[in-house]
PDB file of C-alpha atoms in Angstrom:
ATOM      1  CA  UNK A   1     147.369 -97.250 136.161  1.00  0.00           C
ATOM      2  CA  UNK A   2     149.942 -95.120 134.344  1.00  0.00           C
ATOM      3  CA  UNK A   3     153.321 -94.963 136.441  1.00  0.00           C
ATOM      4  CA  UNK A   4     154.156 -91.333 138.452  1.00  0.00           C
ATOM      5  CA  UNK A   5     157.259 -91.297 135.873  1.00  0.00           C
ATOM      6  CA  UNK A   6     155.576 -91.478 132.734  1.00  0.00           C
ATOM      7  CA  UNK A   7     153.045 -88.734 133.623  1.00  0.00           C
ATOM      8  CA  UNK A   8     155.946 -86.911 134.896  1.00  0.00           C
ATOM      9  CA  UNK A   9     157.375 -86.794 130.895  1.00  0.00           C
ATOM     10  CA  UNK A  10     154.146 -86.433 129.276  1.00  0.00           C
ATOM     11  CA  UNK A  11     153.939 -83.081 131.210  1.00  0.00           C
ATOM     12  CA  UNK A  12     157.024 -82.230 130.603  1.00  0.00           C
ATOM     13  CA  UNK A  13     156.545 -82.943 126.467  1.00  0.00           C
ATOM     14  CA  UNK A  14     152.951 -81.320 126.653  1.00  0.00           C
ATOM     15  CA  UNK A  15     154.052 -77.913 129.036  1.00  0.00           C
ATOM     16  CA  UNK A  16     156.410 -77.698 125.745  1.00  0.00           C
ATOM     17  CA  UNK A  17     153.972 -78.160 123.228  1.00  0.00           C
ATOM     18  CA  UNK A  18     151.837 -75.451 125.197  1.00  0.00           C
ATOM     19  CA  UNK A  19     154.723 -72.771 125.649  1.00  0.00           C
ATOM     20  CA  UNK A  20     155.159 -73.507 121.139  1.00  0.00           C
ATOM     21  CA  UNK A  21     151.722 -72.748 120.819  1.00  0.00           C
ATOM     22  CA  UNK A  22     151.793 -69.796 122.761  1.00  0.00           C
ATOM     23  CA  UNK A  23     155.043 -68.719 120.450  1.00  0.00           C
ATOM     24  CA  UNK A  24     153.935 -69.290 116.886  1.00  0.00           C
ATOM     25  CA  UNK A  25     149.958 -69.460 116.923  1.00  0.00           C
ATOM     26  CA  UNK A  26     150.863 -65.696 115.296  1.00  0.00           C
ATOM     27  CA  UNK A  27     152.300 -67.592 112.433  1.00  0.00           C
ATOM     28  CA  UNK A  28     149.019 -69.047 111.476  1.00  0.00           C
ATOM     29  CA  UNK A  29     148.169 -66.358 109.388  1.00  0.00           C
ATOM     30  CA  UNK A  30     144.502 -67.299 108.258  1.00  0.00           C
ATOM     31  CA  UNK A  31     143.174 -67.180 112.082  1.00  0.00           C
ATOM     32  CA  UNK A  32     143.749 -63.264 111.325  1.00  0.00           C
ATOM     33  CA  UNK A  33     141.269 -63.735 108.465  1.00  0.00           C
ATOM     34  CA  UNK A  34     137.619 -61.940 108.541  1.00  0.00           C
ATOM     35  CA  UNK A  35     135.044 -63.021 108.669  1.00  0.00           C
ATOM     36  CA  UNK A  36     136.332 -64.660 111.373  1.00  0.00           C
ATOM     37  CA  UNK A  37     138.667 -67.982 110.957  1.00  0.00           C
ATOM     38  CA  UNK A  38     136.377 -70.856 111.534  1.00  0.00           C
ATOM     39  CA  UNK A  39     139.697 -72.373 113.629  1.00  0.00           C
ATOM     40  CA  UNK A  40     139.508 -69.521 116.096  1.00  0.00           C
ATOM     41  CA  UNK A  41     135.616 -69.604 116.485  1.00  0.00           C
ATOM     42  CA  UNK A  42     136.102 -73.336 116.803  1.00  0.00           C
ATOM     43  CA  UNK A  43     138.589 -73.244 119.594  1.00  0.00           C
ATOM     44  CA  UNK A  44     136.676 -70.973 121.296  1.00  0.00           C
ATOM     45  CA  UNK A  45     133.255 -73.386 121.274  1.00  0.00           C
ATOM     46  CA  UNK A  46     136.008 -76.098 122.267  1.00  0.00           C
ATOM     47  CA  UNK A  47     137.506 -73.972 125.224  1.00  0.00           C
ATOM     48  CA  UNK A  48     134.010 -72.785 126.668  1.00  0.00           C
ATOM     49  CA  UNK A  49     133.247 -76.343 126.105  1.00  0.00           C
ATOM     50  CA  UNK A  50     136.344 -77.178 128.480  1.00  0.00           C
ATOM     51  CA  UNK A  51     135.108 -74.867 130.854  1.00  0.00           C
ATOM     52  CA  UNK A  52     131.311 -76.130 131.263  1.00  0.00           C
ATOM     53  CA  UNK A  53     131.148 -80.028 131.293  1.00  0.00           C
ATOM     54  CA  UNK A  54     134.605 -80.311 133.418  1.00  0.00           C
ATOM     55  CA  UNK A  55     135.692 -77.283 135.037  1.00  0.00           C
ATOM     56  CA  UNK A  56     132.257 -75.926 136.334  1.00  0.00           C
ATOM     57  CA  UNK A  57     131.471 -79.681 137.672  1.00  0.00           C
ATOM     58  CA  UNK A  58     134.531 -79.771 139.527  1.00  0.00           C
ATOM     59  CA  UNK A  59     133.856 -76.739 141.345  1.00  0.00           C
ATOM     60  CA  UNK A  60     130.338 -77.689 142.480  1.00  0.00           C
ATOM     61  CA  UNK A  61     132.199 -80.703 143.730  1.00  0.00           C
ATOM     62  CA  UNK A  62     134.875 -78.486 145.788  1.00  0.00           C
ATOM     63  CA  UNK A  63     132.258 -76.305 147.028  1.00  0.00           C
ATOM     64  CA  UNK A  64     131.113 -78.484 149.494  1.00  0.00           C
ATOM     65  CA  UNK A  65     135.104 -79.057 150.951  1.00  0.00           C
ATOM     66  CA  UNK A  66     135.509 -74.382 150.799  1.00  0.00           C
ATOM     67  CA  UNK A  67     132.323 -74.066 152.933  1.00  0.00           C
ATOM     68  CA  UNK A  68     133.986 -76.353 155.688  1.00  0.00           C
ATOM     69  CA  UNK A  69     137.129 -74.770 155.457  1.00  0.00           C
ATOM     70  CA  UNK A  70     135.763 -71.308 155.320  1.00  0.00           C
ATOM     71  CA  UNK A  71     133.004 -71.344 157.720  1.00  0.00           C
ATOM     72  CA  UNK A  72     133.194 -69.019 160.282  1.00  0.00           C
ATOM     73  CA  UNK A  73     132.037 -65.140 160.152  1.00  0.00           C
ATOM     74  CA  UNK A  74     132.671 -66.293 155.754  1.00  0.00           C
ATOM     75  CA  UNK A  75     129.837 -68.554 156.417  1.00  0.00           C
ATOM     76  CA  UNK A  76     127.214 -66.571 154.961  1.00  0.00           C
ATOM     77  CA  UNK A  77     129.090 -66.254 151.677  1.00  0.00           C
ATOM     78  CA  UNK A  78     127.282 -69.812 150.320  1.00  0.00           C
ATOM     79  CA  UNK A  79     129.135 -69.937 146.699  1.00  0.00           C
ATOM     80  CA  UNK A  80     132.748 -68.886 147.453  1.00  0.00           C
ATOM     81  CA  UNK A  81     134.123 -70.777 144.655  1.00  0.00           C
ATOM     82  CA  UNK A  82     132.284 -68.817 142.055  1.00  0.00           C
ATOM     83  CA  UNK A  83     132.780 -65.642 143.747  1.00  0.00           C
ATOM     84  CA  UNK A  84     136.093 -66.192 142.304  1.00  0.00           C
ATOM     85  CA  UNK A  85     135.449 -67.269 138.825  1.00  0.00           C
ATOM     86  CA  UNK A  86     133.443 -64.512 138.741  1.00  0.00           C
ATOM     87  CA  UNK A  87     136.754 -62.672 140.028  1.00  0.00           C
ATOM     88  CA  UNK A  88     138.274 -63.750 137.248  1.00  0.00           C
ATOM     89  CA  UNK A  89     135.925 -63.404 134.755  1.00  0.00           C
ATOM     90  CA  UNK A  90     136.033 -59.412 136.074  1.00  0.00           C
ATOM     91  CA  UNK A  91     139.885 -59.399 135.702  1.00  0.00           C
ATOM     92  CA  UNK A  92     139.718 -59.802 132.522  1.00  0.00           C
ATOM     93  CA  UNK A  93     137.045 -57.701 131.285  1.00  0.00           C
ATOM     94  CA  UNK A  94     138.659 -54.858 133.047  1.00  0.00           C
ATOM     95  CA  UNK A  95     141.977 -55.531 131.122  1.00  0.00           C
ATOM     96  CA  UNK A  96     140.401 -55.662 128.146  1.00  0.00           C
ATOM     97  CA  UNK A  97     138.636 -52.500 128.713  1.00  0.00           C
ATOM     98  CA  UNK A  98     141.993 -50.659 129.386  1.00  0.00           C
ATOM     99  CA  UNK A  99     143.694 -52.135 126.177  1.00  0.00           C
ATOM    100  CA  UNK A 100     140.473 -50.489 124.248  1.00  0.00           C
ATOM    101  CA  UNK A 101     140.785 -47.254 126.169  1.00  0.00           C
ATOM    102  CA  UNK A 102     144.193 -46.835 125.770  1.00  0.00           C
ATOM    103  CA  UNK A 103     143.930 -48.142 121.808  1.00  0.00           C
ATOM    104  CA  UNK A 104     141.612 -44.858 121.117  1.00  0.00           C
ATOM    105  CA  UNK A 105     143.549 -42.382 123.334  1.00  0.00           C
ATOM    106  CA  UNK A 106     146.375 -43.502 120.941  1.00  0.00           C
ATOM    107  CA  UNK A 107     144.758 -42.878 117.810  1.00  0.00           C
ATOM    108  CA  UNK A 108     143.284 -39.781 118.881  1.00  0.00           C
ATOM    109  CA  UNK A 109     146.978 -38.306 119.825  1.00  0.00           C
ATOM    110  CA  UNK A 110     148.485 -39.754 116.443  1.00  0.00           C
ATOM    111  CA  UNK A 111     150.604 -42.696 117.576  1.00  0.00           C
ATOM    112  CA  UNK A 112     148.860 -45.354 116.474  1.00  0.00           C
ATOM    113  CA  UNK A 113     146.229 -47.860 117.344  1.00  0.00           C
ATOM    114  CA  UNK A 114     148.163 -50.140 119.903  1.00  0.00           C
ATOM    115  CA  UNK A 115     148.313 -49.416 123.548  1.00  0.00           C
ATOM    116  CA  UNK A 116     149.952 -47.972 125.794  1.00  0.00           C
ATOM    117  CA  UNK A 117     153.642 -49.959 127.276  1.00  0.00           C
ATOM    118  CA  UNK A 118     151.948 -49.406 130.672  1.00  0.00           C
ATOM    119  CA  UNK A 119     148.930 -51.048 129.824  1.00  0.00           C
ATOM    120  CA  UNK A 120     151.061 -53.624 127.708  1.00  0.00           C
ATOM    121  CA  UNK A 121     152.959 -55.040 130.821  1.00  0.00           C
ATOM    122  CA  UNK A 122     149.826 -54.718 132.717  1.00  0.00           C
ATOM    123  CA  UNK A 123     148.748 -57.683 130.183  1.00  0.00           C
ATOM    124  CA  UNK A 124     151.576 -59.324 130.262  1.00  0.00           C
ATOM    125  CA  UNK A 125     151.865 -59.561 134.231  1.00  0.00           C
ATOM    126  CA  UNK A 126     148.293 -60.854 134.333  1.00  0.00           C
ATOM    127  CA  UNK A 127     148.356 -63.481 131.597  1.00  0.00           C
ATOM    128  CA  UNK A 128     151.892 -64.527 132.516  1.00  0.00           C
ATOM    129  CA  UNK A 129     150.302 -65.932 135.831  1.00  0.00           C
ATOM    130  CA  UNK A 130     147.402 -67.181 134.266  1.00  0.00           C
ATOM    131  CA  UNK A 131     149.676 -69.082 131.875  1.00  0.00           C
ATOM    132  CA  UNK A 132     151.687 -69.778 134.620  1.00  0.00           C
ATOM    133  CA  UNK A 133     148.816 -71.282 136.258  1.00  0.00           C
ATOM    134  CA  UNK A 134     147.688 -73.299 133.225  1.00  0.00           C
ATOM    135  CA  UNK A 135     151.324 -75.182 133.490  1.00  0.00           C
ATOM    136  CA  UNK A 136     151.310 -75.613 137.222  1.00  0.00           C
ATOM    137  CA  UNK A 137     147.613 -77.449 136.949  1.00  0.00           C
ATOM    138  CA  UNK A 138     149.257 -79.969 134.353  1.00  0.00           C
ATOM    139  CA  UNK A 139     150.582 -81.854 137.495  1.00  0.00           C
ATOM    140  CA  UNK A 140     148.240 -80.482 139.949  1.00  0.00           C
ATOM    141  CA  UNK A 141     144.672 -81.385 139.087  1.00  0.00           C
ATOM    142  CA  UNK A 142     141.803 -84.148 140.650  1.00  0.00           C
ATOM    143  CA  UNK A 143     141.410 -85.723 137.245  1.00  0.00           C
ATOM    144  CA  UNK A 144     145.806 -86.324 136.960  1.00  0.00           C
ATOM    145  CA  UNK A 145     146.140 -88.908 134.664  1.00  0.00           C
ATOM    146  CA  UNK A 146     147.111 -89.589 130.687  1.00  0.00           C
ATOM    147  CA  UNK A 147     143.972 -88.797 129.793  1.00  0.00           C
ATOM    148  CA  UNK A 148     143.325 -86.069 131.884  1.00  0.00           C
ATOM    149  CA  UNK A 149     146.295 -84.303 131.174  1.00  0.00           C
ATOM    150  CA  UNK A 150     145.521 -84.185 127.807  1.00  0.00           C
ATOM    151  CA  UNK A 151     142.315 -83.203 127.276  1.00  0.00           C
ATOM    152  CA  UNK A 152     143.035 -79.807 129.420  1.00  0.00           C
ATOM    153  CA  UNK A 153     146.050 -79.346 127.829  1.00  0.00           C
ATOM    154  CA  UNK A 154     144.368 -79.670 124.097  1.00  0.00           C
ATOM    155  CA  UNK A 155     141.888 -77.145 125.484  1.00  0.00           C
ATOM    156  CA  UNK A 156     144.255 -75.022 126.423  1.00  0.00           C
ATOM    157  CA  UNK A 157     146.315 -74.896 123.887  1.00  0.00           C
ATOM    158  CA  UNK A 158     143.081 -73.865 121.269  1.00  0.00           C
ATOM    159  CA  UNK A 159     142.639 -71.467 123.962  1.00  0.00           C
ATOM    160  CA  UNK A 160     146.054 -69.881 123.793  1.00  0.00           C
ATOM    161  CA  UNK A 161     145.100 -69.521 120.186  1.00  0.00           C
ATOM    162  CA  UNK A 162     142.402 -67.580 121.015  1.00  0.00           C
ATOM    163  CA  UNK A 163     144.101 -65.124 123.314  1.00  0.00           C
ATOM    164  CA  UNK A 164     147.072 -64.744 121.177  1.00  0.00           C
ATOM    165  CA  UNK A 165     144.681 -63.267 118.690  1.00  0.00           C
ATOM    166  CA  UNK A 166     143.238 -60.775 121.135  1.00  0.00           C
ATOM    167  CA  UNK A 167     146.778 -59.931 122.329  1.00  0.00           C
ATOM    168  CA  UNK A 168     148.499 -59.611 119.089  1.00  0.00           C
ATOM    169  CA  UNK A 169     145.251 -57.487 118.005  1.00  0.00           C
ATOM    170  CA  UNK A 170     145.913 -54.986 120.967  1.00  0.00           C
ATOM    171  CA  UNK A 171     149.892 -54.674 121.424  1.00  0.00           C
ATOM    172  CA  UNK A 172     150.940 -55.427 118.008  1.00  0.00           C
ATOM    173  CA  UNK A 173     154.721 -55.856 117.362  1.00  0.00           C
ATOM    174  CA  UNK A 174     155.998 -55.588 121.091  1.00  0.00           C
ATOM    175  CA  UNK A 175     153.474 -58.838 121.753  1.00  0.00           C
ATOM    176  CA  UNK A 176     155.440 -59.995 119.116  1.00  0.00           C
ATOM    177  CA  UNK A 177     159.168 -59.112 120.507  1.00  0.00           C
ATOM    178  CA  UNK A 178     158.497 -59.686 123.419  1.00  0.00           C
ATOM    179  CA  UNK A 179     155.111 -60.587 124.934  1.00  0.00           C
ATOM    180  CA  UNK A 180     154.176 -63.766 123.612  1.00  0.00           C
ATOM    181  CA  UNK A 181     157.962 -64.607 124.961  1.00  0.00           C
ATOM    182  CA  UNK A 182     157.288 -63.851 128.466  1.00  0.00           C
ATOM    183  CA  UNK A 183     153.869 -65.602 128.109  1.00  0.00           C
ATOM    184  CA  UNK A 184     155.676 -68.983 126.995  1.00  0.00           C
ATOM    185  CA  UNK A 185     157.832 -69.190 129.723  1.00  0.00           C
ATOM    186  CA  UNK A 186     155.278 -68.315 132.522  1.00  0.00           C
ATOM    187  CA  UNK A 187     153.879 -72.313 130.715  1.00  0.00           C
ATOM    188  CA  UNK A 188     157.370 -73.490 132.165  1.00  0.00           C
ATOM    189  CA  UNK A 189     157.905 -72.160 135.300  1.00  0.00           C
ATOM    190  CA  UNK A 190     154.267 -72.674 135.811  1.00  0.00           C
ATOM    191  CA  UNK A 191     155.020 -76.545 135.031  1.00  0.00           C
ATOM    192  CA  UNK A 192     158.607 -76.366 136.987  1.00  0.00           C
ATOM    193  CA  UNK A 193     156.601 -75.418 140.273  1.00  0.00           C
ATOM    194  CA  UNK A 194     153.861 -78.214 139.899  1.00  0.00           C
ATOM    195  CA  UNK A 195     156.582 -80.521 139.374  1.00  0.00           C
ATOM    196  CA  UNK A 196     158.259 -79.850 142.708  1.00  0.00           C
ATOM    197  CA  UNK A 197     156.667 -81.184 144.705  1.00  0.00           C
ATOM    198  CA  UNK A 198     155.205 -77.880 146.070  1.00  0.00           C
ATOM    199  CA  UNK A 199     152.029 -79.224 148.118  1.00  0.00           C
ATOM    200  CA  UNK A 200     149.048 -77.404 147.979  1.00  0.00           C
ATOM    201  CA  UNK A 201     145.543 -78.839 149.094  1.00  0.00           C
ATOM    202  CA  UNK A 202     142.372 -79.335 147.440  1.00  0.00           C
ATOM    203  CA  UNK A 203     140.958 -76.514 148.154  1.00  0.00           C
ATOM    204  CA  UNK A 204     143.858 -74.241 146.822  1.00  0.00           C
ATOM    205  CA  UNK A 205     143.672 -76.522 143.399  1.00  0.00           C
ATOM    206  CA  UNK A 206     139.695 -75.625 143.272  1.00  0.00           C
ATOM    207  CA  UNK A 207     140.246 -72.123 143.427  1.00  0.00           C
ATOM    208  CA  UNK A 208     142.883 -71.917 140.566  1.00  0.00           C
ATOM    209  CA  UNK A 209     140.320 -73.990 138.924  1.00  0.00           C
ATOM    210  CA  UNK A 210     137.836 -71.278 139.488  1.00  0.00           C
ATOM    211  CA  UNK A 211     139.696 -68.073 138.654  1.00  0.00           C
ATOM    212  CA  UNK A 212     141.387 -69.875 135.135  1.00  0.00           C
ATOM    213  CA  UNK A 213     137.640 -70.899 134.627  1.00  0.00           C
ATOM    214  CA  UNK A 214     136.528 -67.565 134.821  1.00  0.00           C
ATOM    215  CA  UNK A 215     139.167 -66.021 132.581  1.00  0.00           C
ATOM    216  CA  UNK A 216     138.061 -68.293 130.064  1.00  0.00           C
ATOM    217  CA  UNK A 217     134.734 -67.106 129.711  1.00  0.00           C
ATOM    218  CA  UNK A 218     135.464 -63.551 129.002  1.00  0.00           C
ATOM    219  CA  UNK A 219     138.359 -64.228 127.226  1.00  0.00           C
ATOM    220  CA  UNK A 220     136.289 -66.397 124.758  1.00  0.00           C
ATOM    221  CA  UNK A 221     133.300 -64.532 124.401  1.00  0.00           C
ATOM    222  CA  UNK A 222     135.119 -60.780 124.224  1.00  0.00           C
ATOM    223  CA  UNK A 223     136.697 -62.243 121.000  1.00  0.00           C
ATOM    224  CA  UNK A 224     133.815 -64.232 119.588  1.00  0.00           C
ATOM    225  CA  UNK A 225     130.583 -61.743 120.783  1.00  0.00           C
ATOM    226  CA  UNK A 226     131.563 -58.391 118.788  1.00  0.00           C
ATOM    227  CA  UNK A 227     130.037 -57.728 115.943  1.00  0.00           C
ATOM    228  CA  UNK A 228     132.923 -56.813 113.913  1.00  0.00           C
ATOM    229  CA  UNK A 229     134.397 -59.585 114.435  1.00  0.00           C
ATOM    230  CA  UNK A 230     131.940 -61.252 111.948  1.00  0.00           C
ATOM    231  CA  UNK A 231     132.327 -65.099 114.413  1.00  0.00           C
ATOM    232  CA  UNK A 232     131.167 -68.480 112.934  1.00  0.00           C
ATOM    233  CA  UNK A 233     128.604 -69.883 115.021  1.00  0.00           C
ATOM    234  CA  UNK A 234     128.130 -72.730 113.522  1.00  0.00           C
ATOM    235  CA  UNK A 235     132.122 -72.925 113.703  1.00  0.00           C
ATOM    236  CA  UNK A 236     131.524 -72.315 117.054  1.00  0.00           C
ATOM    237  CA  UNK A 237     129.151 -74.759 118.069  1.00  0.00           C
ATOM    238  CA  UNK A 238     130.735 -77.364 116.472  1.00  0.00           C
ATOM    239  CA  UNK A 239     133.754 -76.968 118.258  1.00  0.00           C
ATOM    240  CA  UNK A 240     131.728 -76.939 121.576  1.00  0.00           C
ATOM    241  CA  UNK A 241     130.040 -80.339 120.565  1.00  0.00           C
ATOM    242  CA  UNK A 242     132.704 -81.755 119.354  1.00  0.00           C
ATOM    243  CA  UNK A 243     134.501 -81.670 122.328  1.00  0.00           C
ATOM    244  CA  UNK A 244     131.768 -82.324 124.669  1.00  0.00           C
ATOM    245  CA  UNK A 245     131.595 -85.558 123.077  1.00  0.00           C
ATOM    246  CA  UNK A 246     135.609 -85.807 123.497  1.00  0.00           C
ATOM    247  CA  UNK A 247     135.357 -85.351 127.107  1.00  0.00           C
ATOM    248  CA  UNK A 248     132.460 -87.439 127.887  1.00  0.00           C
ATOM    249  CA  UNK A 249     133.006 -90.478 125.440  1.00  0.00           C
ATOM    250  CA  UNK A 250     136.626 -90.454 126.945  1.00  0.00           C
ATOM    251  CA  UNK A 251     135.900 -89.545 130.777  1.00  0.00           C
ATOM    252  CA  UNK A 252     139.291 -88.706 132.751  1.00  0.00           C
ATOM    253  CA  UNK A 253     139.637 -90.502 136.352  1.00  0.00           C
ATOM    254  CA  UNK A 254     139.011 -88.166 139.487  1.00  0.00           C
TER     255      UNK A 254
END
């Protein structure tokens, strides 16, 4: 077994590597390419891939421990858990939404298709805890070992990818200033709190796991499912097998 210290740096190096992704993925220019970039389309199948042979599993698995803690006049509700990835998945939507609405009021007034600063920070505040939530479950997950670590933190960084897209799509050049800044250093102080020691039970961990699951799925198929966007399935679905077989040829411990 891999010593508490050495998992301790190999956060530390890959809650960097996450917060550089979030940074410069703008700088890969082809990903901006349409039809769309057969790297984005593949990071999505690979992040949606993420999502259903670990994620989902897991929170069938915590189900079980919610109902006992819940119980009481909540005891009816039977699927808590995905009451909040769905929560999540609904967050999301609805921000997207907004940056659309707020894209065409701007055109239709003259200043430009980006949205509005309000809406802007509205993204920012969301996504800057769900990034921040990404770096706190680097330390704070069932399956917390090498391997573990590093097969949600390769899906999330092809996910970041992904979202940056969308992001820089909507917001243009104050994502750029300033948003994919913010964004980067929710990854840290995200990672700074799960390294703290901060205790926080099962259940608590399963319901991150739920709402980042969530957030996921929209955010992958909003930017693959349009038609403009012209997506690569085949891109797509090899990315989804190909890490399918990554995560079950090399299980994680939990």
């Amino acid at each position: 077994m891999l010593l508490p210290g050495f998992l301790f740096e190999l956060s530390l190096i890959v809650a960097v590597a996450l917060a550089l992704v979030q940074l410069f993925a703008g700088r890969l220019r082809f990903l901006s390419a349409t039809p769309r970039s057969i790297w984005l389309s593949a990071s999505s199948g690979a992040s949606m891939a993420y999502v259903f042979v670990h994620i989902l599993p897991e929170l069938g698995e915590a189900q079980a421990v919610i109902r006992e803690v819940v119980g009481g006049w909540l005891a009816f509700w039977r699927y808590h858990i995905y009451v909040v990835a769905l929560l999540g998945l609904a967050v999301f939507y609805g921000l997207d939404r907004a940056a659309i609405a707020s894209r065409r009021d701007n055109r239709k007034e003259s200043r430009g298709d980006v949205t509005a600063t309000s809406v802007f920070w509205l993204h920012i505040i969301v996504y800057g805890f769900y990034n921040t939530l990404i770096g706190y479950l680097l330390l704070n997950r069932d399956d917390n070992d090498a391997i573990g670590m590093l097969q949600f933190a390769l899906a999330m960084a092809l996910h970041f990818a992904v979202n940056d897209y969308g992001l820089r799509e909507h917001h243009k050049y104050i994502y750029n200033g300033i948003g994919r800044w913010v964004l980067a250093t929710a990854v840290i102080v995200g990672w700074t709190l799960g390294s703290s020691g901060m205790g926080v039970d099962r259940t608590a961990i399963a319901v991150m796991f739920a709402f980042l699951a969530g957030g996921i799925i929209l955010n992958v198929l909003k930017e693959e499912l349009p038609v403009e966007r012209e997506s690569r399935f085949w891109a797509f679905a090899l990315g989804a097998g190909a890490y399918t077989l990554l995560l079950t040829l090399l299980p994680s411990s939990s």
